[in-house]
Coordinates of C-alpha atoms and ligand atoms in Angstrom, one line a residue:
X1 CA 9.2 19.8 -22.6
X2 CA 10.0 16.0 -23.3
X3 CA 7.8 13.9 -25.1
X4 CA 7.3 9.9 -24.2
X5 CA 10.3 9.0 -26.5
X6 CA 12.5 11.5 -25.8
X7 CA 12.5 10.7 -22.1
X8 CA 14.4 7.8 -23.0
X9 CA 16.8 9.1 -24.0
X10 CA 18.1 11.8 -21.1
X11 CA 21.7 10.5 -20.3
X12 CA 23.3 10.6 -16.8
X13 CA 25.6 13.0 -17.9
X14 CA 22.8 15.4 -17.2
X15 CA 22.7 17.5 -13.6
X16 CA 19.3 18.4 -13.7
X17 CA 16.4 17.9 -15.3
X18 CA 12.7 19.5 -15.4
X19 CA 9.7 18.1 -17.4
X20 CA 6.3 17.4 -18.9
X21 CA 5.8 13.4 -19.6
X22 CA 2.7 11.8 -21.2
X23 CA 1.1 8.9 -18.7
X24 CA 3.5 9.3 -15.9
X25 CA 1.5 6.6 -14.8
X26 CA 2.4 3.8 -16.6
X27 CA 4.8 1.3 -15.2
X28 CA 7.4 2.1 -18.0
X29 CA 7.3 6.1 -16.9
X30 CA 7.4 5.3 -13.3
X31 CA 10.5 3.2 -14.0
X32 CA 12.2 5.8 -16.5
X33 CA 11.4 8.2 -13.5
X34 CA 12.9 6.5 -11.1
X35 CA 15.6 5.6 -13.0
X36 CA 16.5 9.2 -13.8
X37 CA 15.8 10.1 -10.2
X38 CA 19.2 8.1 -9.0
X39 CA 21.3 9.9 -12.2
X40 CA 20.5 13.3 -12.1
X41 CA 21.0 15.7 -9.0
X42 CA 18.2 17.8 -9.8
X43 CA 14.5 16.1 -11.3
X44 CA 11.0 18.1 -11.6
X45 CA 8.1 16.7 -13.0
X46 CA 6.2 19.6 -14.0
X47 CA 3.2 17.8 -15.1
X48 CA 2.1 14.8 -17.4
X49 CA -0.4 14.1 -20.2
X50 CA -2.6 10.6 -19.3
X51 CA -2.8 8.3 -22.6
X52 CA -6.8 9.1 -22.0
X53 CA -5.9 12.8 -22.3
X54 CA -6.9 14.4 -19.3
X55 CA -4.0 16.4 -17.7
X56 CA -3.2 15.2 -14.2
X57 CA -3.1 17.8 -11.5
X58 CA 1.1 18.5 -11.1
X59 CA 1.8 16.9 -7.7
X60 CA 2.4 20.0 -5.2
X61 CA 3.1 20.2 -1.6
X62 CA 0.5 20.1 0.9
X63 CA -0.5 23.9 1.1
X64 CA -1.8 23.3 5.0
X65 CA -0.6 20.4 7.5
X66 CA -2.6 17.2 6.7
X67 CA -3.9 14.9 9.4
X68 CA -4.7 11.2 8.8
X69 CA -6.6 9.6 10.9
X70 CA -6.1 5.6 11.6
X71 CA -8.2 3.0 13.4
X72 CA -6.7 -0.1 14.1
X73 CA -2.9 0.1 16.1
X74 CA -2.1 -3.2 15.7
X75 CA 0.8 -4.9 13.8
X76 CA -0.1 -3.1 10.6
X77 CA -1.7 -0.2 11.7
X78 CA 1.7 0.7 13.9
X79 CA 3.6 0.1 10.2
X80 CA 1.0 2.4 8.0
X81 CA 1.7 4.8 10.9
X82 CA 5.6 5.0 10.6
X83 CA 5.0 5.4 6.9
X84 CA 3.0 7.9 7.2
X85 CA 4.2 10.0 9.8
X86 CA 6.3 11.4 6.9
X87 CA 3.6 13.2 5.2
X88 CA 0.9 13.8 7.7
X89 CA 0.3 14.5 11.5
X90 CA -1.0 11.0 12.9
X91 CA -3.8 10.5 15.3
X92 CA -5.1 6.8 15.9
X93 CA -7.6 5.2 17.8
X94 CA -7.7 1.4 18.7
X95 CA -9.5 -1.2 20.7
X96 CA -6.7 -2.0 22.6
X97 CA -5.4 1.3 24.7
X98 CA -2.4 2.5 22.7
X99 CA -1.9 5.9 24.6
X100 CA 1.5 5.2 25.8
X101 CA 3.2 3.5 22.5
X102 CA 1.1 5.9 19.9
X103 CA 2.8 8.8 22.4
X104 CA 5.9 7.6 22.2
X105 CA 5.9 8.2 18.5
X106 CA 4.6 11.4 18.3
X107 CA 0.8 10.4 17.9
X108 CA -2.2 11.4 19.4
X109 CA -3.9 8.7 20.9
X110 CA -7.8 8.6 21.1
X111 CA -10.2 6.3 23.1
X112 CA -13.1 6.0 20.8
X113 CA -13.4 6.8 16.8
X114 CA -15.6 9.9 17.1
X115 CA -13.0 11.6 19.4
X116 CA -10.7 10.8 16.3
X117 CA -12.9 12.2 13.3
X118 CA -13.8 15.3 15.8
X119 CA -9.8 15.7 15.9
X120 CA -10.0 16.9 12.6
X121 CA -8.7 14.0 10.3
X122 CA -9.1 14.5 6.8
X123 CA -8.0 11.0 5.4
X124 CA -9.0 7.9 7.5
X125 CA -7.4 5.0 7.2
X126 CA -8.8 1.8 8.6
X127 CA -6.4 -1.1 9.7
X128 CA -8.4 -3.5 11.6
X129 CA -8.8 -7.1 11.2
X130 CA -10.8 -8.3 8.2
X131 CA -13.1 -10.0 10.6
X132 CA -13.8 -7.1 12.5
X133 CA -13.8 -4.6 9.5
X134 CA -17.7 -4.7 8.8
X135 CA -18.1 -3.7 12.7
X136 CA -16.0 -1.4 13.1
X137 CA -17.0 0.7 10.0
X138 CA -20.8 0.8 11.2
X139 CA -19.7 2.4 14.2
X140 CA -17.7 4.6 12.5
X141 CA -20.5 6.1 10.5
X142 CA -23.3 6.0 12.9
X143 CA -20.7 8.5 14.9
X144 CA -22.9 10.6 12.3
X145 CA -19.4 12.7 12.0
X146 CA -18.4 11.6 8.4
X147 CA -18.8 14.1 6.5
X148 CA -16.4 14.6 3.7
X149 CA -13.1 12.9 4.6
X150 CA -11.3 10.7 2.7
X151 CA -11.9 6.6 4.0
X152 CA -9.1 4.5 2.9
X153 CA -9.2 0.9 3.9
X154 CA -6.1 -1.5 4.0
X155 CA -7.4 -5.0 3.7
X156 CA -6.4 -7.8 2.1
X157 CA -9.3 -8.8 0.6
X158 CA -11.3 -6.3 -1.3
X159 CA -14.2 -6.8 -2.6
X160 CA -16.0 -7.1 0.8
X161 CA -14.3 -3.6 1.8
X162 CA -15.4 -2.1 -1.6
X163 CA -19.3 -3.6 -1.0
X164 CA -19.7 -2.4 2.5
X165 CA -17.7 0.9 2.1
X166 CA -20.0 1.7 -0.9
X167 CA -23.3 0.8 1.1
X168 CA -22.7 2.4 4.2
X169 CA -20.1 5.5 4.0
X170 CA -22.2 8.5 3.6
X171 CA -21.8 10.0 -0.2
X172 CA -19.8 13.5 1.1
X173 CA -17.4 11.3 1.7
X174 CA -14.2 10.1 -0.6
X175 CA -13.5 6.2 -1.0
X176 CA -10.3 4.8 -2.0
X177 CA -9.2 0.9 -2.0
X178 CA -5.9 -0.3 -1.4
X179 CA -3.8 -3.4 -0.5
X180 CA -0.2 -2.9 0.5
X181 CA 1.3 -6.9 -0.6
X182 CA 3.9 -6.3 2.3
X183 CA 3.9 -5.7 5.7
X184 CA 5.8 -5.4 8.5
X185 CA 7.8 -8.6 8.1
X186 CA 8.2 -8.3 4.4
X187 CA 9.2 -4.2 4.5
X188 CA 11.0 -3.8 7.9
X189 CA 12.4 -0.3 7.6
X190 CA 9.1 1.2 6.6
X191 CA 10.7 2.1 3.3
X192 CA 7.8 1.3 0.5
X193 CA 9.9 1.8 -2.6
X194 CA 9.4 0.0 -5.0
X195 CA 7.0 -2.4 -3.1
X196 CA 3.8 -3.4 -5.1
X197 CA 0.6 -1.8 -4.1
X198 CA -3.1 -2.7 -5.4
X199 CA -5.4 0.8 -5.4
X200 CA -8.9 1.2 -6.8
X201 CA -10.7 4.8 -6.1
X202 CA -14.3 3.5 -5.4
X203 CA -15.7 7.0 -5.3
X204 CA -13.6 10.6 -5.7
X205 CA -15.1 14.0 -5.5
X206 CA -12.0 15.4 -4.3
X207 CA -9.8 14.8 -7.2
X208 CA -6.4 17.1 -5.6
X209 CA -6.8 15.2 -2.4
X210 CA -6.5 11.9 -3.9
X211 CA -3.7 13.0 -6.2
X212 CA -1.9 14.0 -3.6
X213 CA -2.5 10.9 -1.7
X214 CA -1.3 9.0 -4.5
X215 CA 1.9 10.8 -5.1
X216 CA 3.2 9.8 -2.0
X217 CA 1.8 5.5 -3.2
X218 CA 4.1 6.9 -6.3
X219 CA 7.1 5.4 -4.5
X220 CA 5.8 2.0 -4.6
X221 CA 4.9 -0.2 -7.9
X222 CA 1.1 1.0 -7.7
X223 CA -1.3 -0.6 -10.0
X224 CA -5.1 -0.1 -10.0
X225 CA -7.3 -3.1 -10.4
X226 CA -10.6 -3.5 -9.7
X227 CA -11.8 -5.4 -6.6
X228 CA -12.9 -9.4 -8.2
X229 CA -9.2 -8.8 -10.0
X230 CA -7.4 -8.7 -6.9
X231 CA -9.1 -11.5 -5.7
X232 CA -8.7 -13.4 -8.0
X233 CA -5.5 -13.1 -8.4
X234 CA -4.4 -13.1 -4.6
X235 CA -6.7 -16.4 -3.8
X236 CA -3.9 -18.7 -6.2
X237 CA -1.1 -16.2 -4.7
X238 CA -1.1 -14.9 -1.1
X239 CA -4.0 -17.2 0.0
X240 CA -2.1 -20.1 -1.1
X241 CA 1.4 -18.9 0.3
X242 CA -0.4 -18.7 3.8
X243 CA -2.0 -21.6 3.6
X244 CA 1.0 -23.6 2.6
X245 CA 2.9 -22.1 5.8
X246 CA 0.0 -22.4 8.0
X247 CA 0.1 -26.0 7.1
X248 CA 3.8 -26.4 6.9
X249 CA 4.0 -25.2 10.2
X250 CA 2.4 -28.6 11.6
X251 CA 5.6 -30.5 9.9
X252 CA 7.8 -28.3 12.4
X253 CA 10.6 -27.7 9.8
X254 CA 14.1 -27.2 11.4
X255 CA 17.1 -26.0 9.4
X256 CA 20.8 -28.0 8.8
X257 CA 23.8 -27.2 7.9
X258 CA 23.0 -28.6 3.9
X259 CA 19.6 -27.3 3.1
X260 CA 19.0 -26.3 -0.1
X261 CA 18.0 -23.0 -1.5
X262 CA 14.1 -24.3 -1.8
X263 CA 14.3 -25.6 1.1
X264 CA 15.5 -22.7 2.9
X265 CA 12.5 -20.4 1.3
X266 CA 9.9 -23.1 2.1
X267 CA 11.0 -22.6 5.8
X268 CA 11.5 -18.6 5.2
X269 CA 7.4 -19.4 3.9
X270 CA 6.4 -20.8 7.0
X271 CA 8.3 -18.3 9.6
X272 CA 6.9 -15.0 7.5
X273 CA 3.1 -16.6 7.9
X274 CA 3.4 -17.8 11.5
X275 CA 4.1 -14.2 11.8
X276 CA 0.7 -12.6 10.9
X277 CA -2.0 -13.1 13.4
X278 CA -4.8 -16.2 13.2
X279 CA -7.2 -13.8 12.3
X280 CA -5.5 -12.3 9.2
X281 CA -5.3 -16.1 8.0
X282 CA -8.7 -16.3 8.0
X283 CA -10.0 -13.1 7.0
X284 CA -7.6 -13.7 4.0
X285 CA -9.0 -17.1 3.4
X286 CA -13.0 -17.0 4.8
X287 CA -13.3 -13.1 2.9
X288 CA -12.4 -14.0 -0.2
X289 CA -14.8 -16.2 -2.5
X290 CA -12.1 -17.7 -4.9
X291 CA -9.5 -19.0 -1.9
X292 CA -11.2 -21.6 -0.4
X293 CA -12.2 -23.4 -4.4
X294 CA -8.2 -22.7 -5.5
X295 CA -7.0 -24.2 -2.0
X296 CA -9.5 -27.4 -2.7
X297 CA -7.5 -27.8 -5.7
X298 CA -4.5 -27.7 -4.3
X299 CA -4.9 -30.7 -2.2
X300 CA -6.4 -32.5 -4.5
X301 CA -3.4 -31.7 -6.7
X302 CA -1.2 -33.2 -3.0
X303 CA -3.6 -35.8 -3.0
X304 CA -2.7 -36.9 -6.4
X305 CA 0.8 -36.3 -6.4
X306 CA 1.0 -38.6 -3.6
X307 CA -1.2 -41.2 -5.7
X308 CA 1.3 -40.9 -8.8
X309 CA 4.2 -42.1 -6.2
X310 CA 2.6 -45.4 -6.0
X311 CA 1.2 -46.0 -9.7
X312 CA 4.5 -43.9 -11.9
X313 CA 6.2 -46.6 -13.5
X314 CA 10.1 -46.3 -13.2
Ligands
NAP401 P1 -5.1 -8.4 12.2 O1 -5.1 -9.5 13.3 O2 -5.7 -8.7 10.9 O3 -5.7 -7.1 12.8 C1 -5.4 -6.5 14.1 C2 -6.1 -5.2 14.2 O4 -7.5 -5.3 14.2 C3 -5.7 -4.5 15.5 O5 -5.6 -3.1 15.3 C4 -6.9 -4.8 16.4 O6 -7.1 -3.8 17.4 C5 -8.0 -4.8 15.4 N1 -9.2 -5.6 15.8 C6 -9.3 -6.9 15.9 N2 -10.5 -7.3 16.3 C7 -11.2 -6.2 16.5 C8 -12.5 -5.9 16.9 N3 -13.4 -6.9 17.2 N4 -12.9 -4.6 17.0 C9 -12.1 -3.6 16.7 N5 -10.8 -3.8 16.3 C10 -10.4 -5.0 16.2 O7 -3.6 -8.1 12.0 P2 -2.8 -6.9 11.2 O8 -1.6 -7.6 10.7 O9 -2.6 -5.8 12.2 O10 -3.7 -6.5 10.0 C11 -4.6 -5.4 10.1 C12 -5.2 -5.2 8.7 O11 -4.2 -4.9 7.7 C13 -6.0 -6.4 8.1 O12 -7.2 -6.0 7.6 C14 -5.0 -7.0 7.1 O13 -5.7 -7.7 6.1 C15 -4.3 -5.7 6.6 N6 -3.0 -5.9 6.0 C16 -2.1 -6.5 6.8 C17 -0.8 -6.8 6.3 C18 0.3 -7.4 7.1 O14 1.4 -7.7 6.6 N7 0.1 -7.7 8.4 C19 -0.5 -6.4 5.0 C20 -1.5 -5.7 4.2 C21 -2.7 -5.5 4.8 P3 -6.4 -3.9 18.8 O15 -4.9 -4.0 18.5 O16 -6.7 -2.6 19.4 O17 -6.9 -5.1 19.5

């Protein structure tokens, strides 16, 4: 049994190691864990104490085979798949007939969502467009078959998921936010360590099934925030990235022999977001109230910058 402080202090000399922690957590365990992970030959976390002092369910093994269920095989939904895949048997569903491509890969493909849910999925995981997202879940509850899965949505927006989740997913069911900031261009080997993730449970009855859930997010640098935060945030961050390669894209940047390292990641900018589909730019953008007010400012601040050529004294 380790205490906070003494977990700093393990030294690679060690072969093995098995303990209790205090608010595994926090960033700073995570990283200690992870650290020790790639030193010792042999790591067990047998449980940890939050700093709010309730004791966290140890992370165990699936006792049964779990099934996720995903709607949406798109670009991202094909990714969350691969991911996946590790831990649970995949079934999907899609607008677009996947049959052949979710076969190949060891999925069941089905045609419609209620074939899906009747499938036996205990954690659903929605992928679709932003757009399309408030659709698609009022079909999937009036298939009347939600009863007490798990709904996990993927946006990248979220307080629109998180209102219309809330209002319309029948209260059997679990709810739990999330926002992978990668994707498939950013995170090609499906590998999420160490990627940063955004979570927020909305609504959790089922505490061992989210735990185990989120010991398999464990591998990425997960942080719960609440729904306006991540907006917030992501509307001077990811909304203006996209918006800056959307527009750079009009400039049709080619590459020399002498461009410099800025350069080289403004172009890098524009290829990534040419990348994601027209709809994810303005989901991103049309879903989320603080973009559009951040990106005014923005060109005003180009708008001004170009002003200050002509009136900057030498
Ligand atoms: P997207 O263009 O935002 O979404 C494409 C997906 O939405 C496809 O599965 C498509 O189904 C489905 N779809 C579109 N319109 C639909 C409609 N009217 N009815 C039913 N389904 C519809 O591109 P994406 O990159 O795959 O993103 C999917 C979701 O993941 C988005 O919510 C996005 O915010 C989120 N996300 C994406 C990334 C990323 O890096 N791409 C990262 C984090 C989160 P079909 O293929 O069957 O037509």
């Amino acid at each position: 049994f380790f205490k906070q402080t003494t977990a700093y202090e393990i030294s690679a000399c060690l072969v093995g190691s098995e303990m209790c922690i205090r608010d595994r957590d926090s960033t700073n365990q995570r990283q200690i864990l992870h650290n020790l992970s790639g030193i010792v030959s042999h790591l067990k976390v047998l449980g940890s104490y939050p700093t709010d002092s309730t004791i966290h369910i140890p992370i165990t093994e699936p006792t049964q085979h779990r099934r996720m269920g995903i709607i949406g095989f798109g670009n991202f939904g094909q990714f969350v798949a691969k991911f996946f895949s590790k831990y649970f048997q995949i079934s999907v569903t899609s607008r677009t007939d996947y049959t052949q491509l979710a076969n190949s890969y060891g999925y069941d493909f089905y045609p419609n969502m209620a074939d899906l849910i009747t499938s036996g999925v205990d954690y659903v995981v929605i992928c679709v467009s932003i757009s399309s997202f408030q659709t698609v879940v009022t079909k999937l509850v009036k298939t009347g078959l939600l009863t007490n899965q798990l709904v996990i949505d993927m946006l990248s927006v979220k307080e629109y998921p998180y209102q219309i989740l809330l209002d319309t997913v029948p209260n059997g069911c679990d709810i739990l936010l999330t926002h992978p900031m990668f994707g498939p261009d950013s995170c090609q080997d499906a590998n999420w360590s160490g990627q940063p993730m955004v979570y927020y449970p909305v609504r959790i009855t089922n505490s061992e099934r989210l735990t185990y859930f989120l010991s398999i997010l464990h591998q990425c640098q997960l942080t719960k925030m609440m729904p306006s935060t991540h907006d917030k945030i992501t509307a001077r961050s990811q909304c203006i990235s996209h918006f800056v390669g959307r527009s750079l894209s009009k400039l049709g940047l080619s590459t020399s022999q002498i461009d410099t390292l800025s350069y080289q990641k403004l172009c890098h900018v524009t290829q990534v977001t040419q990348n994601d589909s027209q709809d994810l730019f303005h989901g991103l953008i049309n879903y989320n109230q603080y973009a559009k007010p951040i990106i005014r400012n923005f060109v005003q601040g180009v708008s001004q910058t170009l002003d200050s050529l002509d009136t900057t004294q030498p």
